[in-house]
mmCIF file of C-alpha atoms in Angstrom:
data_model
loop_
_atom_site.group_PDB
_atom_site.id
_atom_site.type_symbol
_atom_site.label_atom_id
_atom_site.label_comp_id
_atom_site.label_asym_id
_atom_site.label_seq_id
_atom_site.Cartn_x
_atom_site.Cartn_y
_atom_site.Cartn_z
ATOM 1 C CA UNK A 17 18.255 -22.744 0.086
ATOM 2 C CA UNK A 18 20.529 -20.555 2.041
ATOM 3 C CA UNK A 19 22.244 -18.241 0.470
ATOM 4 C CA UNK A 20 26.249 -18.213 2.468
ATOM 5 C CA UNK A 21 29.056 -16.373 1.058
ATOM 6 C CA UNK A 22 32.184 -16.491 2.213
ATOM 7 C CA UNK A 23 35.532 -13.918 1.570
ATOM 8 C CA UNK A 24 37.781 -13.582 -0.079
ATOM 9 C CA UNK A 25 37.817 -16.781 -2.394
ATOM 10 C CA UNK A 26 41.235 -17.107 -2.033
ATOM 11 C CA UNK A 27 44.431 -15.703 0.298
ATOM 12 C CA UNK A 28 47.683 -15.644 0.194
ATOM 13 C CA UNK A 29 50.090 -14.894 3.438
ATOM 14 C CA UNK A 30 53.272 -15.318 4.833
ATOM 15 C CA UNK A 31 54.398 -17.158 8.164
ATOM 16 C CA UNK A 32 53.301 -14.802 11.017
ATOM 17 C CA UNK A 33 51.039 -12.820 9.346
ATOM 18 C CA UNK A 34 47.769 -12.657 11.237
ATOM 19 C CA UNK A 35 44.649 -13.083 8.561
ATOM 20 C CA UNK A 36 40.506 -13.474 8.783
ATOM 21 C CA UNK A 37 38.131 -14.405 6.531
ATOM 22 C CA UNK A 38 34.294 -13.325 6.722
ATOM 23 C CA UNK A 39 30.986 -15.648 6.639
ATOM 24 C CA UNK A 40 27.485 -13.748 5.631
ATOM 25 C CA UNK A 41 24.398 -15.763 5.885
ATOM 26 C CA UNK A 42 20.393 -14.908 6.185
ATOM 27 C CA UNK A 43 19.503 -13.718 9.648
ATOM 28 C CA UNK A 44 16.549 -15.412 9.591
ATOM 29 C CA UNK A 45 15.760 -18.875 11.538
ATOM 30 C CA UNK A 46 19.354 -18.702 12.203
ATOM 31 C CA UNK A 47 20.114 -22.079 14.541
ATOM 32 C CA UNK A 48 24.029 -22.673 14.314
ATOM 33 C CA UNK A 49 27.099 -21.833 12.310
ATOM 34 C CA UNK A 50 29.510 -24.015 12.124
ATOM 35 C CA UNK A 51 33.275 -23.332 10.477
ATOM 36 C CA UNK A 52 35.416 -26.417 9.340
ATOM 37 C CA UNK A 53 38.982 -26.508 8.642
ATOM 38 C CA UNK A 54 39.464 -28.830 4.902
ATOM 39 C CA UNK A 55 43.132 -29.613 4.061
ATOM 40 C CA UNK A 56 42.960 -32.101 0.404
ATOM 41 C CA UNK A 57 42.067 -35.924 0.917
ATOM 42 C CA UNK A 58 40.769 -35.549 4.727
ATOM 43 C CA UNK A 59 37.854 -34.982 6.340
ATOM 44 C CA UNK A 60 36.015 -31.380 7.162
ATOM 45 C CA UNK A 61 37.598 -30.852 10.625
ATOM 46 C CA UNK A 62 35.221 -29.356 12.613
ATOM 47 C CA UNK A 63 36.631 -26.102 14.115
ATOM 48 C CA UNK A 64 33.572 -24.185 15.652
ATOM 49 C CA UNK A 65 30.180 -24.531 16.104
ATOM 50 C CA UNK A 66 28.560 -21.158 17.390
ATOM 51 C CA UNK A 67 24.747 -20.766 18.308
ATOM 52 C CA UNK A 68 24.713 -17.396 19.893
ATOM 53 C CA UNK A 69 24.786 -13.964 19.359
ATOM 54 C CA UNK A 70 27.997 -12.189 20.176
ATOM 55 C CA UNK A 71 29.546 -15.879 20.731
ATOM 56 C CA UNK A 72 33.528 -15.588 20.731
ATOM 57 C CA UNK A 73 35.047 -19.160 20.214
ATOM 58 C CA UNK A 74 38.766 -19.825 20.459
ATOM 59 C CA UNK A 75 41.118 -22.722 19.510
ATOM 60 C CA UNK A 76 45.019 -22.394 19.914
ATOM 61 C CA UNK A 77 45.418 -20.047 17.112
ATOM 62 C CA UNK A 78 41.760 -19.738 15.731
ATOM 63 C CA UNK A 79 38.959 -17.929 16.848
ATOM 64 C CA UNK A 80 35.773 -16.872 15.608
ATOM 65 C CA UNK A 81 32.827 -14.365 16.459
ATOM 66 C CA UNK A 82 29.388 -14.355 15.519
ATOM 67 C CA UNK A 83 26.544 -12.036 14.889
ATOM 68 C CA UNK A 84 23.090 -13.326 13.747
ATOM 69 C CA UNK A 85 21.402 -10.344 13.816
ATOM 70 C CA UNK A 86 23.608 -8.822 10.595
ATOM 71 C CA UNK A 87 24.274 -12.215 9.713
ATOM 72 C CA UNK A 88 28.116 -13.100 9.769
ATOM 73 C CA UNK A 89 30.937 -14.279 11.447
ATOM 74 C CA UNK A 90 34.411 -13.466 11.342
ATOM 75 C CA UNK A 91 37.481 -16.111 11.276
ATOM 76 C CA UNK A 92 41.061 -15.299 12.474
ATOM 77 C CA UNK A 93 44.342 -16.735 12.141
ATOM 78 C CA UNK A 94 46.720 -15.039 14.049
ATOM 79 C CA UNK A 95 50.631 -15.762 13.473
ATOM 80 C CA UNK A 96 49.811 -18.223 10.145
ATOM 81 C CA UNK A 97 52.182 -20.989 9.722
ATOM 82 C CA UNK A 98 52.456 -23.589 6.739
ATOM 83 C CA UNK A 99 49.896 -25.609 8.616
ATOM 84 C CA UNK A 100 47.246 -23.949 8.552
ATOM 85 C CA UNK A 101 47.016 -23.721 4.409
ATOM 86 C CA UNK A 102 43.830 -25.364 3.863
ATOM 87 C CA UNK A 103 40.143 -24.248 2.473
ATOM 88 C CA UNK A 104 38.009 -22.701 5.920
ATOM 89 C CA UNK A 105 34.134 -23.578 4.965
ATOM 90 C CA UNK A 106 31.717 -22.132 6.855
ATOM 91 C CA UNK A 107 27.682 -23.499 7.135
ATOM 92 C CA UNK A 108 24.779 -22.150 8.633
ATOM 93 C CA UNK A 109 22.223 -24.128 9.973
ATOM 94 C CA UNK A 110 18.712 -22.865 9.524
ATOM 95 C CA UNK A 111 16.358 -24.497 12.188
ATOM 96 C CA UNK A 112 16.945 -28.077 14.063
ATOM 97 C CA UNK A 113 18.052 -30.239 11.434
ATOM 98 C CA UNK A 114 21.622 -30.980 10.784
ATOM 99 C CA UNK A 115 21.820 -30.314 7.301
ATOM 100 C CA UNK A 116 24.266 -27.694 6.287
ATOM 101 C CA UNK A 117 24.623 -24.955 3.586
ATOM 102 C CA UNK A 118 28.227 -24.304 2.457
ATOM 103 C CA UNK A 119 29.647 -21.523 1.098
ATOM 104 C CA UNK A 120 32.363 -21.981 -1.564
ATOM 105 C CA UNK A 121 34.807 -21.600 1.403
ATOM 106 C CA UNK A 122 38.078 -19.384 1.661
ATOM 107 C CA UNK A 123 41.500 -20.792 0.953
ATOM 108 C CA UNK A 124 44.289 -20.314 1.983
ATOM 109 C CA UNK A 125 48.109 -20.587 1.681
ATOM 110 C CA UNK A 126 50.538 -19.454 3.744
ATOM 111 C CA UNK A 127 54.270 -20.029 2.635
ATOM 112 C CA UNK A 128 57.578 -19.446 4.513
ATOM 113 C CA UNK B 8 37.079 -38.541 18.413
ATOM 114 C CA UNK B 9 33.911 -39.313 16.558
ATOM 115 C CA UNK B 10 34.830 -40.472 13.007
ATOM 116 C CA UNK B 11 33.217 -40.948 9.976
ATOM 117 C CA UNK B 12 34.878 -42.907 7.297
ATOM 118 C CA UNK B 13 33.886 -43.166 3.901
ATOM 119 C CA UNK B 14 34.493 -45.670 0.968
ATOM 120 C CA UNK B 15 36.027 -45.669 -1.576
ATOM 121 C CA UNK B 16 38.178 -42.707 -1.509
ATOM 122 C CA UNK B 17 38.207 -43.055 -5.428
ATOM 123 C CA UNK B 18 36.522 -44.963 -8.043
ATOM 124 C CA UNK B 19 36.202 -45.075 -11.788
ATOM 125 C CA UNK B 20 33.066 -47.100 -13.832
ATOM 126 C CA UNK B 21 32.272 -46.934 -16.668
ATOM 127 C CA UNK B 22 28.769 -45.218 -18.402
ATOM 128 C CA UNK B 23 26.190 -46.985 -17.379
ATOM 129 C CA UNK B 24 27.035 -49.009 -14.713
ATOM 130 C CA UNK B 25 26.205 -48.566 -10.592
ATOM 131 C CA UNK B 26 28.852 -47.538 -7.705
ATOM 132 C CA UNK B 27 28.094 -47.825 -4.159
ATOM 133 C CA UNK B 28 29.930 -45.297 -1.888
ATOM 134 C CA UNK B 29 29.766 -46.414 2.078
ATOM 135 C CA UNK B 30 29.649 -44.343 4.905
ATOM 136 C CA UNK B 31 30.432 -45.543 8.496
ATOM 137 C CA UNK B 32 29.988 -43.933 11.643
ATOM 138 C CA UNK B 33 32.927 -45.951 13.486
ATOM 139 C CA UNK B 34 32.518 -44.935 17.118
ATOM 140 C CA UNK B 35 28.852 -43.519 17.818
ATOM 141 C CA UNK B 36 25.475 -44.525 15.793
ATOM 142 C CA UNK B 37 23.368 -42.218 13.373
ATOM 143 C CA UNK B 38 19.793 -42.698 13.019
ATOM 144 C CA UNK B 39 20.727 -39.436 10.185
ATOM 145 C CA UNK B 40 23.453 -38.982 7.802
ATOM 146 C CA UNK B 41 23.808 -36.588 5.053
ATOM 147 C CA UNK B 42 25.131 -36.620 1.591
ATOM 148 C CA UNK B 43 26.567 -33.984 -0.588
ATOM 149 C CA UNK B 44 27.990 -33.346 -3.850
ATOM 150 C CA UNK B 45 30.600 -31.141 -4.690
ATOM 151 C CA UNK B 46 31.105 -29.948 -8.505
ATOM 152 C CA UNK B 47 34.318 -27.675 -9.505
ATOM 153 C CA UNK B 48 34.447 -24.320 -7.880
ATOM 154 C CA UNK B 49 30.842 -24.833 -6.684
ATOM 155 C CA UNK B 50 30.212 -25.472 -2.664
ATOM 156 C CA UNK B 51 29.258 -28.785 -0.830
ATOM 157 C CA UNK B 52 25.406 -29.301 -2.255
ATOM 158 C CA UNK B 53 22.953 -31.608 0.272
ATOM 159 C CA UNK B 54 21.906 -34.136 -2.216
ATOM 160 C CA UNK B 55 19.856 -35.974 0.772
ATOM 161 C CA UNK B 56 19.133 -37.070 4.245
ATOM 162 C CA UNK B 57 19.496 -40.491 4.731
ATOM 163 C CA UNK B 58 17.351 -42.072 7.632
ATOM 164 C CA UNK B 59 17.561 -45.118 10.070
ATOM 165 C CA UNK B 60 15.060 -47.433 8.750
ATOM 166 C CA UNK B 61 12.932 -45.560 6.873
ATOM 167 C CA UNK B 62 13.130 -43.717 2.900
ATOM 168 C CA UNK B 63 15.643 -40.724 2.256
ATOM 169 C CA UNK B 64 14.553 -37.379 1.908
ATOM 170 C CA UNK B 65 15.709 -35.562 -1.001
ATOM 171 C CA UNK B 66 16.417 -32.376 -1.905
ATOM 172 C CA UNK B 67 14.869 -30.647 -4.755
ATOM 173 C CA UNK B 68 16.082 -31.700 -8.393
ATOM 174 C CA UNK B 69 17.987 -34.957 -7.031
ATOM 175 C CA UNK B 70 16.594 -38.106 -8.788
ATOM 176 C CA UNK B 71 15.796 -40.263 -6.375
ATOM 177 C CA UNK B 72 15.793 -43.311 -8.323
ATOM 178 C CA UNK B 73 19.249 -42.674 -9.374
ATOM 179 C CA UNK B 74 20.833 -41.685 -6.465
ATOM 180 C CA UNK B 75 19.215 -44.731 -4.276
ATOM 181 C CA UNK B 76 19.987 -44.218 -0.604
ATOM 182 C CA UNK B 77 20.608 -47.119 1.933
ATOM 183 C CA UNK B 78 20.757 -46.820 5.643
ATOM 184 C CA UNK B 79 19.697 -50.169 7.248
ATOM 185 C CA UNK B 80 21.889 -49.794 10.628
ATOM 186 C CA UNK B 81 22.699 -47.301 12.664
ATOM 187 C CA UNK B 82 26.190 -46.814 11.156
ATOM 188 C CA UNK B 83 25.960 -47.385 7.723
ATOM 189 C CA UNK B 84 24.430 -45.701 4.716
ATOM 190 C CA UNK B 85 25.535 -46.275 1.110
ATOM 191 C CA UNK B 86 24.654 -44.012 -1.937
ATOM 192 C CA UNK B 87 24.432 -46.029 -4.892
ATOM 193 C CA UNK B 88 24.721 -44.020 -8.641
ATOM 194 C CA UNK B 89 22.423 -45.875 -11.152
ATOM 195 C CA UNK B 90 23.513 -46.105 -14.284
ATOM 196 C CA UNK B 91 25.785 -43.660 -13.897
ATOM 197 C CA UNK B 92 26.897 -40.914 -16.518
ATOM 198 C CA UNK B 93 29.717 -38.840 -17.280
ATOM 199 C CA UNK B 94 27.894 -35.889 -15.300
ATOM 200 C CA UNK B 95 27.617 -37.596 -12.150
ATOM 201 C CA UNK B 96 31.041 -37.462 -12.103
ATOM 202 C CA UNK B 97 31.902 -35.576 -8.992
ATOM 203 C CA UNK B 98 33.269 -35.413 -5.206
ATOM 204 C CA UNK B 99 30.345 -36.993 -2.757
ATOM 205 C CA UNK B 100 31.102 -36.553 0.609
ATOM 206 C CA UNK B 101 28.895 -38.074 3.457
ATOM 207 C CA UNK B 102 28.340 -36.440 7.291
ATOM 208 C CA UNK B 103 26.478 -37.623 10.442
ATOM 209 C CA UNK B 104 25.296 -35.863 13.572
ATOM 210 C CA UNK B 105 27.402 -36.353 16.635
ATOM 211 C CA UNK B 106 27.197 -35.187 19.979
ATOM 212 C CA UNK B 107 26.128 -32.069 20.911
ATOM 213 C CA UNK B 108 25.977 -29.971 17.825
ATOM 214 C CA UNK B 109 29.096 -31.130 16.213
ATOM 215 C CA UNK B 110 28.649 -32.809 12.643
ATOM 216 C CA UNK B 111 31.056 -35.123 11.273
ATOM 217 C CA UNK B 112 32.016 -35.861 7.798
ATOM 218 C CA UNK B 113 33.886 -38.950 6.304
ATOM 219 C CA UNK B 114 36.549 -38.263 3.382
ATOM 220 C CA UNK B 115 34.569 -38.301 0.583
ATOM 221 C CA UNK B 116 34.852 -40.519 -2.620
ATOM 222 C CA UNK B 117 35.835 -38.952 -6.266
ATOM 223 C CA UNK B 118 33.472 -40.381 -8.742
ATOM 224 C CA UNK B 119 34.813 -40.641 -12.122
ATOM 225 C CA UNK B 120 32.348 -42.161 -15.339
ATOM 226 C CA UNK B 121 33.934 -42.983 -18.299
#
């Protein structure tokens, strides 16, 4: 079993502010990382998968890096609105298979 | 998109008896899905792999003759809770491998036994 922690647990921001959140996962037989976007009664949105080392990924507001050799990834929000309160979970994948390993997530709030 | 939907979004039984919890892939097929439980303040847990056709694989400490695992088509498996108990109450959440390396996951269903 993996071992994937993600910080902080919990964040609180105001509209605009920019924000991150950090991902650390074993190194080893490192395959993909994947980062979801959960708001309450949906569906894990699927935000990033990233496979490579050094791999910047970017969606509207969103982007993430990756480093598999220290074993983390980095999330950013820059200018936060309301929207994007939800809990970002991040999951390694350790070989071919699809199964995941979560970490407990980060959430977050961001209020007017 | 791809989506996976899951069902029921909520259900309550009573001690003892069985719930089925369906998950569809509604616009690609899945020869894999997975299932997971979530407990409070605890991450998404892979209870098993469900597989097209042939038995589930389980992960370690998951019972599974209580936790029987269906997938006869390629977009459907249903987890069924044996004689469920108060402490299988939880949040079970199903996903399934799209295209590329992109992973989908239905809802999930809130499992309450009273």
């Amino acid at each position: 079993i993996l071992n994937v922690e993600q910080s902080p647990q919990s964040l609180h921001v105001q509209e605009g502010d920019s924000t991150n959140f950090t991902c650390s996962f074993p190194s080893s037989n490192f395959y993909a990382l994947h980062w979801y976007r959960w708001e309450t009664a949906k569906s894990p949105e699927a935000l990033f998968v990233m496979t490579l080392n050094g791999d910047e990924k970017k969606k509207g507001r969103i982007s993430a890096t990756l480093n598999t050799k220290e074993g983390y990834s980095y999330l950013y929000i820059k200018g936060s609105q309301p929207e994007d309160s939800a809990t970002y979970l991040c999951a390694p994948r350790a070989g071919t298979a699809s199964k995941l390993t979560f970490g407990t997530g980060t959430r977050l709030q961001v209020t007017l | 998109g791809a989506v996976v939907s899951q069902h029921p979004s909520w259900v309550i039984c009573k001690s003892g008896t069985s719930v089925k919890i369906e998950c569809r892939s509604l616009d690609f097929q899945a020869t894999t899905m997975f299932w997971y439980r979530q407990f409070p303040k605890q991450s998404l847990m892979l209870m098993a792999t469900s597989n097209e056709g042939s038995k589930a694989t389980y992960e370690q400490g998951v019972e599974k003759d209580k936790f029987l695992i269906n997938h006869a088509s390629l977009t459907l498996s249903t987890l069924t809770v044996t004689s469920a108990h108060p402490e299988d109450s939880s949040f079970y959440i199903c996903s399934a491998p799209g295209s590329g390396n992109t992973i989908y996951f239905g809802e999930g269903s809130w499992l309450t036994v009273v």
